[in-house]
C-alpha cells in the first residue's frame, strides 16, 4: 500500500477513535478527585511574577532588577547556570555576550573570574553590576517568593540547590523549575512536598488535549503551570486549560505578558496570576483584579 495512503488511513482512524472515545475518557478523567498540596504557595491568587527580575524595566537577573521587582510586590523569577568550578550564578544565557561587559562562554569561567565581569550590558555601560550567585539570592531575598530555574541539566546541581534551600529553611518560599525533565524528576522524588513548575512540554500537551476535549487524560506533574497566551501565532492558553488546572488543584499563571491589554485578557480567563518582564507596568492590573 502506498505510504501516503497508509498515513491517511491512520490519521482518519485516529480521528474516529478519538471522537468515539472522547466522552468516555472525559467522564473517567473527571471522576477522579484531586486534593490540593498542603503547601502555603498553593493558596496564592492574584500573583505578580517578575521574569528575570523584570528584564524589560531593568537589566535582567541583576540585584537592581530584583530590588525593583520586589518593591512592586512581585515574586522573583531567576535563572541559574554552572560555572567552570561548579558554582551557581544567576544568568539565563550560556554565552556572556548579550548581558555582560565581556564575551565568551559562562561554563569556561570560574566564579572568581566572573567576579571581575559586570552584568547589565544590554541596558548600557552605566548599568553594570556584579553577577549574583545563588547563595546571595537566597540570603538577600529570603522574605520573597522565588522561582528558581536551573538551566543546566545537572542532577548534582539540583541536589545542591535542594540541600541549600532546606538548610536555609526556605522550602515554603521557593518554586523549583527547569527546562529539563531530569532536575524536575529528581526534585519531585526527593522532596514530594515541595512545589515545582510544570515543564513547557506538559503545558503544551495540556493545550493540545484541551483542544481535542481530552484534557482529563493530560499528565500534569508540576504544581504551578506557566502558559503563554500564544504559541507563535496560535492561541495556547484557554478557559478550558484554566478550569482543568483548577480542577486538579494547580496554580496556573499566564506567562510572558507584555502589555496591559494582554494582562486583562489573561485575567479574564481566571488565571491565578501573570508572569511578566514589566512588573511595574502591570502591577496595577493585578491589584485592580484582586479588588473588583
XYZ file of C-alpha atoms in Angstrom:
292
model
C 0.000 0.000 0.000
C 1.181 3.496 -0.828
C 2.835 5.189 2.199
C 0.763 8.351 1.831
C -2.433 6.304 1.705
C -1.424 4.350 4.825
C -0.770 7.635 6.653
C -4.143 8.978 5.554
C -5.933 5.857 6.772
C -4.082 6.007 10.106
C -4.996 9.662 10.568
C -8.661 9.042 9.774
C -8.691 6.072 12.147
C -7.163 8.117 14.940
C -9.716 10.888 14.498
C -12.576 8.375 14.536
C -11.175 6.698 17.657
C -10.759 9.984 19.495
C -14.228 11.112 18.517
C -15.732 7.872 19.785
C -13.654 7.623 22.941
C -13.734 11.305 23.872
C -16.874 11.181 26.008
C -15.793 8.048 27.884
C -12.262 9.356 28.515
C -13.505 12.704 29.747
C -16.045 11.028 32.049
C -13.390 8.709 33.517
C -10.937 11.549 33.936
C -13.412 13.828 35.643
C -14.417 11.067 38.039
C -11.024 11.339 39.729
C -10.846 13.536 42.806
C -7.818 15.748 43.405
C -6.535 17.224 46.639
C -4.555 20.433 46.990
C -0.938 20.011 48.069
C -0.586 21.282 51.653
C 1.911 23.981 50.775
C 1.337 27.698 51.526
C 2.105 28.815 47.962
C -0.735 26.655 46.642
C -3.225 29.051 48.238
C -1.963 32.169 46.463
C -4.044 34.187 43.976
C -3.522 37.431 42.003
C 0.178 36.652 41.734
C 2.608 39.019 40.016
C 5.878 37.383 38.949
C 8.857 39.341 37.625
C 10.570 37.248 34.966
C 14.353 37.546 35.415
C 13.562 40.391 37.792
C 11.633 42.329 35.150
C 14.085 42.331 32.278
C 12.301 44.983 30.202
C 12.465 47.519 33.024
C 15.938 46.801 34.412
C 18.960 44.679 33.447
C 17.863 41.064 33.708
C 18.944 38.839 36.584
C 20.630 41.691 38.488
C 20.160 42.958 42.028
C 18.847 46.245 40.623
C 16.105 44.388 38.763
C 15.217 42.142 41.699
C 15.118 45.029 44.191
C 12.839 46.989 41.853
C 10.563 43.992 41.288
C 10.285 43.281 44.999
C 9.256 46.907 45.524
C 6.327 46.222 43.168
C 5.210 43.318 45.361
C 6.296 40.767 42.756
C 7.638 37.282 43.198
C 11.131 36.889 41.748
C 12.000 34.538 38.914
C 15.677 33.959 38.123
C 17.875 31.547 36.156
C 20.873 29.570 37.389
C 23.882 28.269 35.467
C 27.001 26.367 36.477
C 30.458 27.896 36.281
C 33.627 26.020 35.342
C 34.198 25.207 39.018
C 30.570 24.087 39.505
C 29.297 27.166 41.309
C 25.816 28.506 40.603
C 25.409 32.032 39.253
C 22.333 33.942 38.127
C 22.250 34.096 34.336
C 19.960 32.847 31.597
C 22.325 32.610 28.610
C 25.180 30.160 28.322
C 27.010 32.960 26.494
C 28.273 36.094 28.225
C 27.915 38.237 25.117
C 24.393 39.650 25.448
C 24.213 40.740 29.072
C 27.789 41.273 30.320
C 30.752 43.513 29.527
C 32.787 40.643 28.086
C 32.463 37.859 25.528
C 32.806 34.109 25.848
C 31.079 31.138 27.432
C 29.973 31.096 31.044
C 30.915 27.406 31.656
C 34.510 28.289 30.734
C 34.770 30.830 33.571
C 35.350 30.168 37.268
C 33.399 32.030 39.910
C 36.460 34.143 40.724
C 36.790 35.113 37.064
C 33.109 36.006 36.895
C 33.507 38.361 39.854
C 35.530 40.608 37.533
C 32.734 40.644 34.933
C 29.763 43.013 35.101
C 26.180 42.274 34.114
C 23.697 44.738 32.613
C 25.355 45.374 29.256
C 22.007 45.295 27.425
C 20.985 48.479 29.313
C 24.265 50.299 28.727
C 27.661 50.617 30.481
C 26.302 52.724 33.331
C 24.016 49.905 34.429
C 26.737 47.323 35.035
C 26.908 45.463 38.337
C 28.238 42.132 39.676
C 26.663 38.835 38.637
C 24.677 37.439 41.596
C 25.259 33.962 42.977
C 22.574 31.503 44.035
C 23.546 31.811 47.687
C 23.407 35.620 47.555
C 19.901 35.482 46.089
C 18.556 33.291 48.873
C 20.147 35.470 51.539
C 19.078 38.810 50.072
C 15.501 37.808 49.158
C 14.686 35.244 51.828
C 11.439 37.085 52.634
C 10.302 36.949 48.989
C 8.872 34.071 46.962
C 11.422 32.915 44.381
C 11.054 30.801 41.230
C 14.484 29.209 40.793
C 15.057 27.907 37.249
C 18.092 25.671 36.739
C 19.190 25.953 33.106
C 21.772 23.135 33.308
C 20.689 19.503 33.092
C 22.669 18.571 36.193
C 21.424 16.309 38.992
C 24.406 17.303 41.140
C 23.373 20.949 40.835
C 19.738 20.293 41.666
C 20.771 18.236 44.693
C 22.915 21.113 45.946
C 20.048 23.558 45.361
C 17.662 21.353 47.341
C 20.134 20.901 50.192
C 20.862 24.626 50.403
C 17.191 25.620 50.364
C 16.455 23.085 53.115
C 19.426 24.313 55.151
C 18.082 27.869 54.931
C 14.553 26.621 55.702
C 13.163 28.365 52.621
C 11.236 25.477 51.063
C 7.944 27.296 51.659
C 9.140 30.317 49.650
C 10.763 28.604 46.665
C 9.359 27.069 43.469
C 11.855 24.953 41.564
C 11.875 24.937 37.772
C 13.960 23.693 34.860
C 13.584 23.283 31.088
C 14.971 19.742 31.577
C 12.974 16.784 32.884
C 15.847 15.298 34.919
C 16.126 18.037 37.572
C 12.336 18.208 37.891
C 12.009 14.438 38.418
C 14.852 14.500 40.932
C 13.236 17.307 42.912
C 9.837 15.603 42.968
C 11.392 12.293 44.036
C 13.494 13.778 46.829
C 11.050 16.440 48.027
C 7.487 15.449 47.078
C 6.044 18.084 49.420
C 7.881 20.935 47.697
C 6.362 22.769 44.741
C 7.697 22.684 41.192
C 6.876 24.254 37.864
C 5.466 22.107 35.066
C 7.677 21.801 32.009
C 6.704 23.680 28.821
C 6.059 20.283 27.172
C 3.439 19.427 29.780
C 1.698 22.755 29.293
C 1.668 22.383 25.500
C 0.301 18.834 25.735
C -2.454 20.064 28.043
C -3.323 22.750 25.489
C -3.422 20.173 22.671
C -5.575 17.724 24.601
C -7.845 20.565 25.697
C -8.405 21.489 22.057
C -9.479 17.855 21.491
C -11.659 17.937 24.618
C -9.416 15.291 26.176
C -7.832 17.466 28.852
C -8.761 14.940 31.550
C -6.130 12.477 30.343
C -3.283 15.003 30.322
C -0.368 14.431 32.693
C 0.474 17.385 34.934
C 3.359 16.667 37.288
C 4.108 20.221 38.374
C 2.171 22.302 40.881
C 2.479 25.606 39.004
C 1.851 25.958 35.282
C 3.244 28.853 33.242
C 1.408 29.245 29.949
C 1.831 31.990 27.337
C -1.303 33.327 25.704
C 0.037 32.337 22.289
C 2.445 29.772 20.873
C 3.752 31.512 17.791
C 0.597 32.749 16.074
C -1.643 30.071 17.577
C -3.692 30.628 20.762
C -2.447 28.469 23.628
C -3.973 29.460 26.974
C -7.733 28.860 27.211
C -10.554 28.852 29.757
C -10.678 25.058 29.485
C -6.988 24.815 30.415
C -7.559 27.051 33.417
C -10.611 25.036 34.527
C -8.722 21.751 34.230
C -5.744 23.143 36.147
C -8.008 24.356 38.933
C -9.895 21.040 38.983
C -6.558 19.395 39.680
C -5.794 21.970 42.398
C -2.924 23.517 40.430
C -1.888 27.160 40.123
C -1.881 28.449 36.546
C -0.115 31.656 35.553
C -0.172 33.488 32.216
C 3.474 33.990 31.298
C 5.301 36.392 29.026
C 2.605 39.055 29.437
C 3.914 42.325 27.991
C 1.006 44.791 27.847
C -1.977 45.890 29.915
C -4.286 44.520 27.209
C -2.641 41.088 27.420
C -2.850 41.171 31.209
C -6.586 41.917 31.143
C -7.124 39.208 28.535
C -5.284 36.671 30.704
C -7.137 37.633 33.892
C -10.474 37.264 32.093
C -9.554 33.588 31.683
C -9.439 33.361 35.513
C -5.716 32.618 35.765
C -4.126 32.892 39.194
C -1.571 35.476 38.148
C 0.731 36.817 35.464
C 4.454 36.480 34.862
C 5.969 39.445 33.088
C 9.156 41.281 32.228
C 7.310 44.531 33.090
C 6.155 44.219 36.732
C 5.935 47.972 37.392
C 3.754 48.477 34.327
C 1.343 45.659 35.156
C 1.154 45.698 38.950
C -1.913 47.940 38.839
C -3.789 45.417 36.691
C -3.173 42.684 39.246
C -4.190 44.936 42.143
C -7.397 46.001 40.452
C -8.288 42.360 39.722
C -7.959 41.494 43.409
C -10.221 44.446 44.370
C -13.037 44.474 41.830
